Amino acid sequence: KFGVFDMNGNEKLKAENDQIMETKVYNFIFKRNGKCYFSPSNGDEVFKNGVDTAFLFKNVQHQDDHGVIIYKIGTKYGVHRPNLQYTEALFDDIYEIHGDYLLIEIDRKLGLYDIKRKTYILNAEYNGIFFKSKDDVTIIKNDKLQKISIFNSK
């Protein structure tokens, strides 16, 4: 069984795990009895029963999102942030994180999801979304290309 101690000898993760998969500044993904768990995590979260798979997201655009975990339950993906914000497992895929926004795919269409407010800024109905900033988003729907601002969306 595996656990983690910091450089001062403080136990950060009990030695009761089959595997410690990834770690980032005392944020851990560990595996026990075939399920993945996260630390830190609070007991009220969707993760208390474990998830099928999880990994640290590597394509993070903002410094404050280092340590973001993408997880999967069944065939759907969700996000867990170090500050304990998370989404349910709603998405077929997650492509990018732009601060509080996720570029997601559902049924082969793209959308933007706000992690903090747990709502869609752009429903998953677009063929393409190119996010530069809140004021500079290019969307493609069918054969039409349009530049929009989502600064005051929903």
Short mmCIF file of N, CA, C and O in Angstrom, two decimals, residues 27 38-42 44-47 62 64-71 78-89 91 94 97-102 113-119:
data_model
loop_
_atom_site.label_atom_id
_atom_site.label_comp_id
_atom_site.label_asym_id
_atom_site.label_seq_id
_atom_site.Cartn_x
_atom_site.Cartn_y
_atom_site.Cartn_z
N ASN A 27 -1.68 17.87 -4.22
CA ASN A 27 -2.95 17.45 -4.79
C ASN A 27 -2.66 16.07 -5.39
O ASN A 27 -1.74 15.93 -6.18
N PHE A 38 -9.42 11.62 -5.20
CA PHE A 38 -8.63 12.83 -5.20
C PHE A 38 -8.40 13.29 -3.77
O PHE A 38 -9.24 13.07 -2.90
N SER A 39 -7.29 13.94 -3.56
CA SER A 39 -7.03 14.61 -2.30
C SER A 39 -6.34 15.93 -2.64
O SER A 39 -5.37 15.91 -3.40
N PRO A 40 -6.83 17.08 -2.17
CA PRO A 40 -7.95 17.20 -1.25
C PRO A 40 -9.30 17.02 -1.95
O PRO A 40 -9.43 17.26 -3.14
N SER A 41 -10.26 16.58 -1.17
CA SER A 41 -11.62 16.40 -1.65
C SER A 41 -12.52 16.41 -0.42
O SER A 41 -12.12 15.90 0.62
N ASN A 42 -13.69 17.00 -0.53
CA ASN A 42 -14.55 16.95 0.65
C ASN A 42 -15.57 15.83 0.50
O ASN A 42 -15.88 15.41 -0.60
N ASP A 44 -18.67 15.58 0.64
CA ASP A 44 -19.96 15.83 0.00
C ASP A 44 -19.88 15.76 -1.53
O ASP A 44 -20.89 15.81 -2.20
N GLU A 45 -18.69 15.68 -2.05
CA GLU A 45 -18.52 15.74 -3.50
C GLU A 45 -18.95 14.45 -4.18
O GLU A 45 -19.04 13.39 -3.56
N VAL A 46 -19.13 14.55 -5.47
CA VAL A 46 -19.49 13.43 -6.32
C VAL A 46 -18.40 12.35 -6.29
O VAL A 46 -18.64 11.21 -6.60
N PHE A 47 -17.22 12.69 -5.83
CA PHE A 47 -16.05 11.80 -5.90
C PHE A 47 -15.92 10.86 -4.72
O PHE A 47 -15.02 10.04 -4.69
N HIS A 62 -4.25 29.20 -17.65
CA HIS A 62 -4.07 30.20 -16.59
C HIS A 62 -3.31 29.61 -15.42
O HIS A 62 -3.53 28.47 -15.04
N ASP A 64 -3.56 29.99 -12.25
CA ASP A 64 -4.33 29.54 -11.09
C ASP A 64 -5.02 28.19 -11.31
O ASP A 64 -5.61 27.65 -10.39
N ASP A 65 -4.94 27.63 -12.50
CA ASP A 65 -5.59 26.35 -12.77
C ASP A 65 -4.60 25.18 -12.82
O ASP A 65 -4.96 24.09 -13.21
N HIS A 66 -3.36 25.38 -12.40
CA HIS A 66 -2.43 24.26 -12.36
C HIS A 66 -2.92 23.29 -11.29
O HIS A 66 -3.26 23.68 -10.19
N GLY A 67 -2.97 22.03 -11.63
CA GLY A 67 -3.49 21.03 -10.71
C GLY A 67 -4.93 20.63 -11.01
O GLY A 67 -5.53 19.90 -10.24
N VAL A 68 -5.48 21.10 -12.13
CA VAL A 68 -6.83 20.72 -12.52
C VAL A 68 -6.85 19.24 -12.91
O VAL A 68 -5.97 18.76 -13.60
N ILE A 69 -7.86 18.54 -12.42
CA ILE A 69 -8.00 17.11 -12.71
C ILE A 69 -9.20 16.90 -13.62
O ILE A 69 -10.28 17.42 -13.35
N ILE A 70 -8.99 16.16 -14.69
CA ILE A 70 -10.09 15.70 -15.54
C ILE A 70 -10.44 14.29 -15.07
O ILE A 70 -9.53 13.47 -14.88
N TYR A 71 -11.71 14.02 -14.85
CA TYR A 71 -12.10 12.69 -14.41
C TYR A 71 -13.19 12.15 -15.31
O TYR A 71 -13.84 12.89 -16.04
N GLY A 78 -15.66 15.20 -16.44
CA GLY A 78 -15.89 16.37 -15.62
C GLY A 78 -14.55 16.93 -15.17
O GLY A 78 -13.50 16.38 -15.49
N VAL A 79 -14.59 18.03 -14.40
CA VAL A 79 -13.39 18.72 -13.94
C VAL A 79 -13.43 18.88 -12.43
O VAL A 79 -14.48 19.17 -11.85
N HIS A 80 -12.27 18.71 -11.79
CA HIS A 80 -12.10 18.96 -10.36
C HIS A 80 -10.92 19.90 -10.23
O HIS A 80 -9.83 19.61 -10.73
N ARG A 81 -11.13 21.07 -9.59
CA ARG A 81 -10.06 22.05 -9.41
C ARG A 81 -9.47 21.95 -8.01
O ARG A 81 -10.14 21.51 -7.09
N PRO A 82 -8.22 22.44 -7.83
CA PRO A 82 -7.58 22.38 -6.51
C PRO A 82 -8.36 23.13 -5.43
O PRO A 82 -8.27 22.78 -4.26
N ASN A 83 -9.14 24.15 -5.82
CA ASN A 83 -9.92 24.91 -4.84
C ASN A 83 -11.26 24.23 -4.53
O ASN A 83 -12.15 24.84 -3.96
N LEU A 84 -11.41 22.96 -4.92
CA LEU A 84 -12.58 22.12 -4.68
C LEU A 84 -13.80 22.51 -5.50
O LEU A 84 -14.89 22.03 -5.25
N GLN A 85 -13.63 23.38 -6.51
CA GLN A 85 -14.71 23.60 -7.47
C GLN A 85 -14.69 22.42 -8.43
O GLN A 85 -13.62 21.91 -8.77
N TYR A 86 -15.87 22.00 -8.85
CA TYR A 86 -15.91 20.87 -9.77
C TYR A 86 -17.18 20.93 -10.62
O TYR A 86 -18.11 21.67 -10.31
N THR A 87 -17.19 20.15 -11.68
CA THR A 87 -18.39 19.97 -12.49
C THR A 87 -18.82 18.52 -12.34
O THR A 87 -18.02 17.66 -11.99
N GLU A 88 -20.07 18.26 -12.62
CA GLU A 88 -20.52 16.88 -12.73
C GLU A 88 -19.89 16.29 -13.99
O GLU A 88 -19.37 17.00 -14.83
N ALA A 89 -19.96 14.99 -14.15
CA ALA A 89 -19.46 14.33 -15.37
C ALA A 89 -20.54 14.45 -16.44
O ALA A 89 -21.42 13.61 -16.55
N PHE A 91 -19.78 15.81 -19.89
CA PHE A 91 -19.25 16.11 -21.21
C PHE A 91 -18.66 14.88 -21.89
O PHE A 91 -18.04 14.04 -21.25
N ILE A 94 -13.46 17.24 -23.02
CA ILE A 94 -13.07 18.58 -22.56
C ILE A 94 -11.77 18.90 -23.28
O ILE A 94 -10.80 18.14 -23.18
N ILE A 97 -9.25 24.73 -21.04
CA ILE A 97 -9.75 25.48 -19.89
C ILE A 97 -9.25 26.91 -20.05
O ILE A 97 -8.06 27.14 -20.26
N HIS A 98 -10.18 27.86 -19.99
CA HIS A 98 -9.85 29.29 -20.06
C HIS A 98 -10.38 29.93 -18.79
O HIS A 98 -11.52 30.37 -18.75
N GLY A 99 -9.59 29.95 -17.73
CA GLY A 99 -10.05 30.49 -16.46
C GLY A 99 -11.22 29.69 -15.95
O GLY A 99 -11.08 28.51 -15.64
N ASP A 100 -12.39 30.30 -15.89
CA ASP A 100 -13.59 29.62 -15.39
C ASP A 100 -14.38 28.92 -16.48
O ASP A 100 -15.43 28.35 -16.22
N TYR A 101 -13.90 28.97 -17.72
CA TYR A 101 -14.66 28.40 -18.85
C TYR A 101 -13.99 27.14 -19.39
O TYR A 101 -12.78 27.08 -19.54
N LEU A 102 -14.83 26.17 -19.71
CA LEU A 102 -14.37 24.94 -20.34
C LEU A 102 -14.88 24.91 -21.77
O LEU A 102 -16.06 25.18 -22.01
N TYR A 113 -18.69 26.12 -21.06
CA TYR A 113 -19.32 25.87 -19.76
C TYR A 113 -18.59 26.68 -18.70
O TYR A 113 -17.36 26.69 -18.64
N ASP A 114 -19.35 27.36 -17.83
CA ASP A 114 -18.80 28.14 -16.73
C ASP A 114 -18.71 27.25 -15.49
O ASP A 114 -19.74 26.81 -14.97
N ILE A 115 -17.50 26.98 -15.02
CA ILE A 115 -17.30 26.08 -13.89
C ILE A 115 -17.89 26.67 -12.61
O ILE A 115 -18.58 25.97 -11.86
N LYS A 116 -17.62 27.94 -12.33
CA LYS A 116 -18.09 28.55 -11.08
C LYS A 116 -19.61 28.59 -10.98
O LYS A 116 -20.19 28.26 -9.96
N ARG A 117 -20.25 29.00 -12.06
CA ARG A 117 -21.71 29.14 -12.04
C ARG A 117 -22.44 27.86 -12.43
O ARG A 117 -23.65 27.80 -12.35
N LYS A 118 -21.68 26.85 -12.87
CA LYS A 118 -22.25 25.56 -13.28
C LYS A 118 -23.38 25.73 -14.28
O LYS A 118 -24.49 25.23 -14.10
N THR A 119 -23.07 26.48 -15.34
CA THR A 119 -24.05 26.73 -16.38
C THR A 119 -23.34 26.85 -17.73
O THR A 119 -22.15 27.13 -17.79
#
